[in-house]
Amino acid sequence: MAGSSTHLADSDSDTEITRLGYDNDVLSTGYSKDRFDSFQSSPRKTEESHISRDSVSEGEDELDPENFSSNSVSSKQKNDVTKRSPLGERKEVTENSARGFEERDDHRGEQEQMPRHHELRFNCQESSPGSSKTKCKHDRQPFQLSIFATENREAPKPPPLAVHLELTRREGNDKLKKGDTFGALNRYTMCIRQGEFALLDPSTSPVCRTLARKIVKLCYSSRAQLMLAARMWDEVLIDTEKALKLDPRHAKSLLSRGKALHSLQEYKQACTAFSAALSRNHNNIQIAASLHESMKSHHQSLSGEYDISQFLLLGHPPPECSDYVGPVEIRETPHAGRGLFVTERVDAGCLLLVSNALAIASTTASNTAADLCVKLAGNLLNLAKASKRVQYQLYYLTSGKPELENPGIPEINLFRPSSSWSPDPKKNVDLSFIDVVKKVTFNTFDASRAVCDGLKIEAKGDTCSTISSGMWVLPSFLNHSCVPNTGITFVGRAMFLRASRDLEAGEELTTSYTACSNPNRKKSIKKWHFECTCERCQQDQLMEPYMKELREELDEYSSRISSKKATKAEKLRSIFKSADMVERVEKAIKSLPLEVDARRRNWVRVSFMVIYTNNLQVARAGRDLNQKIQALQKLTEIEASINGGGVYYTSMRTSAALLRYMQKKDGINTAEFDTVLKQVMKVFKTALGNMGEKFFLELIRRRFSKNKLGEIVWLH
Ligand SMILES: C[S@@+](CC[C@H](N)C(=O)[O-])C[C@H]1O[C@@H](n2cnc3c(N)ncnc32)[C@H](O)[C@@H]1O
């Protein structure tokens, strides 16, 4: 190893690196080109999208001169250099050397030890074997190692290994500029390997050691930025940790680290990293903004307080919302494996949790659901590789075989931002692609609303040309009920789960896996390999003989309405006929030989919801305002019996429409209007939290309007 530095510098770098055990396809960090490419192609969260190659090269520019600053060379090291200098004489070092970056140098202590009036200069063009490549990064001037030579004397040669390392690093930068990310990654990794060898080698001179430390630090930092752009968070943490070990105050590394920690929702640690970076760059707006963002997210994740008013009221783009874990925990259930439970008494509308989608995938109707599943699984597998926490989160999800699997109960901190959790070393959490596909099959949610920007989907008439599916991990522990007690809204990728009625401490939280109004929900639910035995399903079973004929009739109309072969006229006829069924269904419900309260009777209507909505459509086509109001009132009542049905958009829209028609009928100063207003406010409060009556009225005024079909919809 003694002569390694000279040898390395003289040899062709690629050959040398192969000899050192370097393989072009598998880097020392263990990722292959394929793997890196797949990370790069995976969707990025908005906050990472601004991390461009430019920011990497910008970092290189900013920090470049620091590499060889004489200020960071201790007097002992300098003596060493001067002793080895080909001039064979001692050189003076001036204080002014590399002024531009002097202030940035962290090694104040080392500066103190330096004689104040010496300057060393090496011109590596003269000495480096790769001198043709040693043009400065801007091709403006020849590449110079910034250890400057003394007054007009001949420049001594820099340590060849340092030159070689710097050249390798610059090759990486050049490759990056040409768009060859993997090539750049190769060069940085190569440089890190060789630099670390040199640092371990006792024969490496102190000067070379100092330079190698700086170059290796910069390579770690540049590589971390590449990893950041590829969303390989854990790798960013590893590389920045190494860089910061070499220079604890290296701003670029602190910034990358902060960003990775932020993406991993380790907001507290991200704030620490950004603060440290800011203390070195007081005027850096990017760092200040990142710090502000992490502080905001940290506050959100602790308090569950989000400002989404502009998103709701003005249709602004969805703001970033951090995950939040409210009064919930995961427990064993007697009938459905594990489930999510509320830990304290809460009112309707209480925010239970906020969860950002780990991945969302869309497909057109022509593609199969299997395509969607494969897309999602690929993205999730990449994320699991990028973050241990995600890997554990996915590991705990069911694969649909509760009798065979026993992942146990995950601690809730696994899902809580900035919280420590203890990975169980006994568990084999490795996931194969097939494992993830199975988990996707049993744990994803329909993401159409999130894809269409949350509430804005209403503007598109409740249709989206694509089918979308997403993975929200903590909500995946919700079991199904046909009368769910929670409801969902979206703010971009963030799913907000709220209590849809008052809940007692210890109650199990439920959602509906299919539309509550789906008359064939029993069949739809089979996909999750269980049979629902909730109260509503039990009641349906008892009522089946009395409602069977009507249901079959409705099925016929429904299939004609959705048939591609049916003409427009046929479809309209079916809508009218199904709307005509209202009276008969009401009669049948009245004559049911069962002692059931009004709410439970409404459960029967829920399964016939389509006839009530068709009835509203027919009423809307006419001019009778009372008929429209009656139809809307009926729908509001039905939706209330199932606590809004698990997703709040329909109930908000129905009640907004009701309020508008009421106002149109008698104005706002009637007792009737007041009663409806109270009802409507309750629906909005449950869906969006307590934002105040004034806000909701403004929301209805600004954002709910008639579309071409005369429906009241949420404006885009
Ligand atoms: C999204 S997971 C819900 C969490 C799941 N219980 C667990 O332990 O991971 C869906 C699976 O939970 C079970 N499940 C959900 N709701 C159920 C219910 N009402 N009755 C029985 N099993 C249910 C089914 O096995 C279903 O495939």
PDB file of C-alpha atoms and ligand atoms in Angstrom, residues 335-338 398 442-443 476-480 513 528 530, ligand 1:
ATOM      1  CA  HIS A 335     -63.142 -11.259  13.533  1.00  0.00           C
ATOM      2  CA  ALA A 336     -60.865  -9.475  11.066  1.00  0.00           C
ATOM      3  CA  GLY A 337     -57.231  -9.807  12.046  1.00  0.00           C
ATOM      4  CA  ARG A 338     -55.925  -6.438  13.106  1.00  0.00           C
ATOM      5  CA  THR A 398     -51.756  -8.216   5.222  1.00  0.00           C
ATOM      6  CA  PHE A 442     -55.544  -6.296  -0.327  1.00  0.00           C
ATOM      7  CA  ASN A 443     -54.613  -2.845   0.872  1.00  0.00           C
ATOM      8  CA  SER A 476     -54.961   0.123   5.312  1.00  0.00           C
ATOM      9  CA  PHE A 477     -55.543  -1.228   8.814  1.00  0.00           C
ATOM     10  CA  LEU A 478     -59.173  -0.057   8.658  1.00  0.00           C
ATOM     11  CA  ASN A 479     -61.589  -2.933   8.424  1.00  0.00           C
ATOM     12  CA  HIS A 480     -64.759  -2.755   6.396  1.00  0.00           C
ATOM     13  CA  TYR A 513     -64.393  -0.918   0.850  1.00  0.00           C
ATOM     14  CA  TRP A 528     -60.988  -9.026  -0.105  1.00  0.00           C
ATOM     15  CA  PHE A 530     -64.287 -12.138   3.536  1.00  0.00           C
TER      16      PHE A 530
HETATM   17  C1  LIG B   1     -57.138  -3.738   4.240  1.00  0.00           C
HETATM   18  S1  LIG B   1     -57.009  -5.117   5.221  1.00  0.00           S
HETATM   19  C2  LIG B   1     -57.595  -4.557   6.745  1.00  0.00           C
HETATM   20  C3  LIG B   1     -56.660  -4.864   7.859  1.00  0.00           C
HETATM   21  C4  LIG B   1     -56.574  -6.295   8.187  1.00  0.00           C
HETATM   22  N1  LIG B   1     -57.614  -6.673   9.093  1.00  0.00           N
HETATM   23  C5  LIG B   1     -55.212  -6.648   8.762  1.00  0.00           C
HETATM   24  O1  LIG B   1     -55.126  -7.329   9.772  1.00  0.00           O
HETATM   25  O2  LIG B   1     -54.228  -6.248   8.172  1.00  0.00           O
HETATM   26  C6  LIG B   1     -58.306  -6.047   4.526  1.00  0.00           C
HETATM   27  C7  LIG B   1     -58.482  -7.408   5.108  1.00  0.00           C
HETATM   28  O3  LIG B   1     -59.018  -7.326   6.417  1.00  0.00           O
HETATM   29  C8  LIG B   1     -60.000  -8.329   6.626  1.00  0.00           C
HETATM   30  N2  LIG B   1     -61.301  -7.662   6.874  1.00  0.00           N
HETATM   31  C9  LIG B   1     -61.587  -6.370   6.682  1.00  0.00           C
HETATM   32  N3  LIG B   1     -62.840  -6.076   7.039  1.00  0.00           N
HETATM   33  C10 LIG B   1     -63.384  -7.203   7.468  1.00  0.00           C
HETATM   34  C11 LIG B   1     -64.668  -7.548   7.977  1.00  0.00           C
HETATM   35  N4  LIG B   1     -65.634  -6.654   8.109  1.00  0.00           N
HETATM   36  N5  LIG B   1     -64.863  -8.828   8.332  1.00  0.00           N
HETATM   37  C12 LIG B   1     -63.897  -9.754   8.206  1.00  0.00           C
HETATM   38  N6  LIG B   1     -62.666  -9.502   7.737  1.00  0.00           N
HETATM   39  C13 LIG B   1     -62.399  -8.233   7.363  1.00  0.00           C
HETATM   40  C14 LIG B   1     -60.032  -9.159   5.381  1.00  0.00           C
HETATM   41  O4  LIG B   1     -59.205 -10.258   5.586  1.00  0.00           O
HETATM   42  C15 LIG B   1     -59.467  -8.237   4.342  1.00  0.00           C
HETATM   43  O5  LIG B   1     -58.835  -8.927   3.300  1.00  0.00           O
END
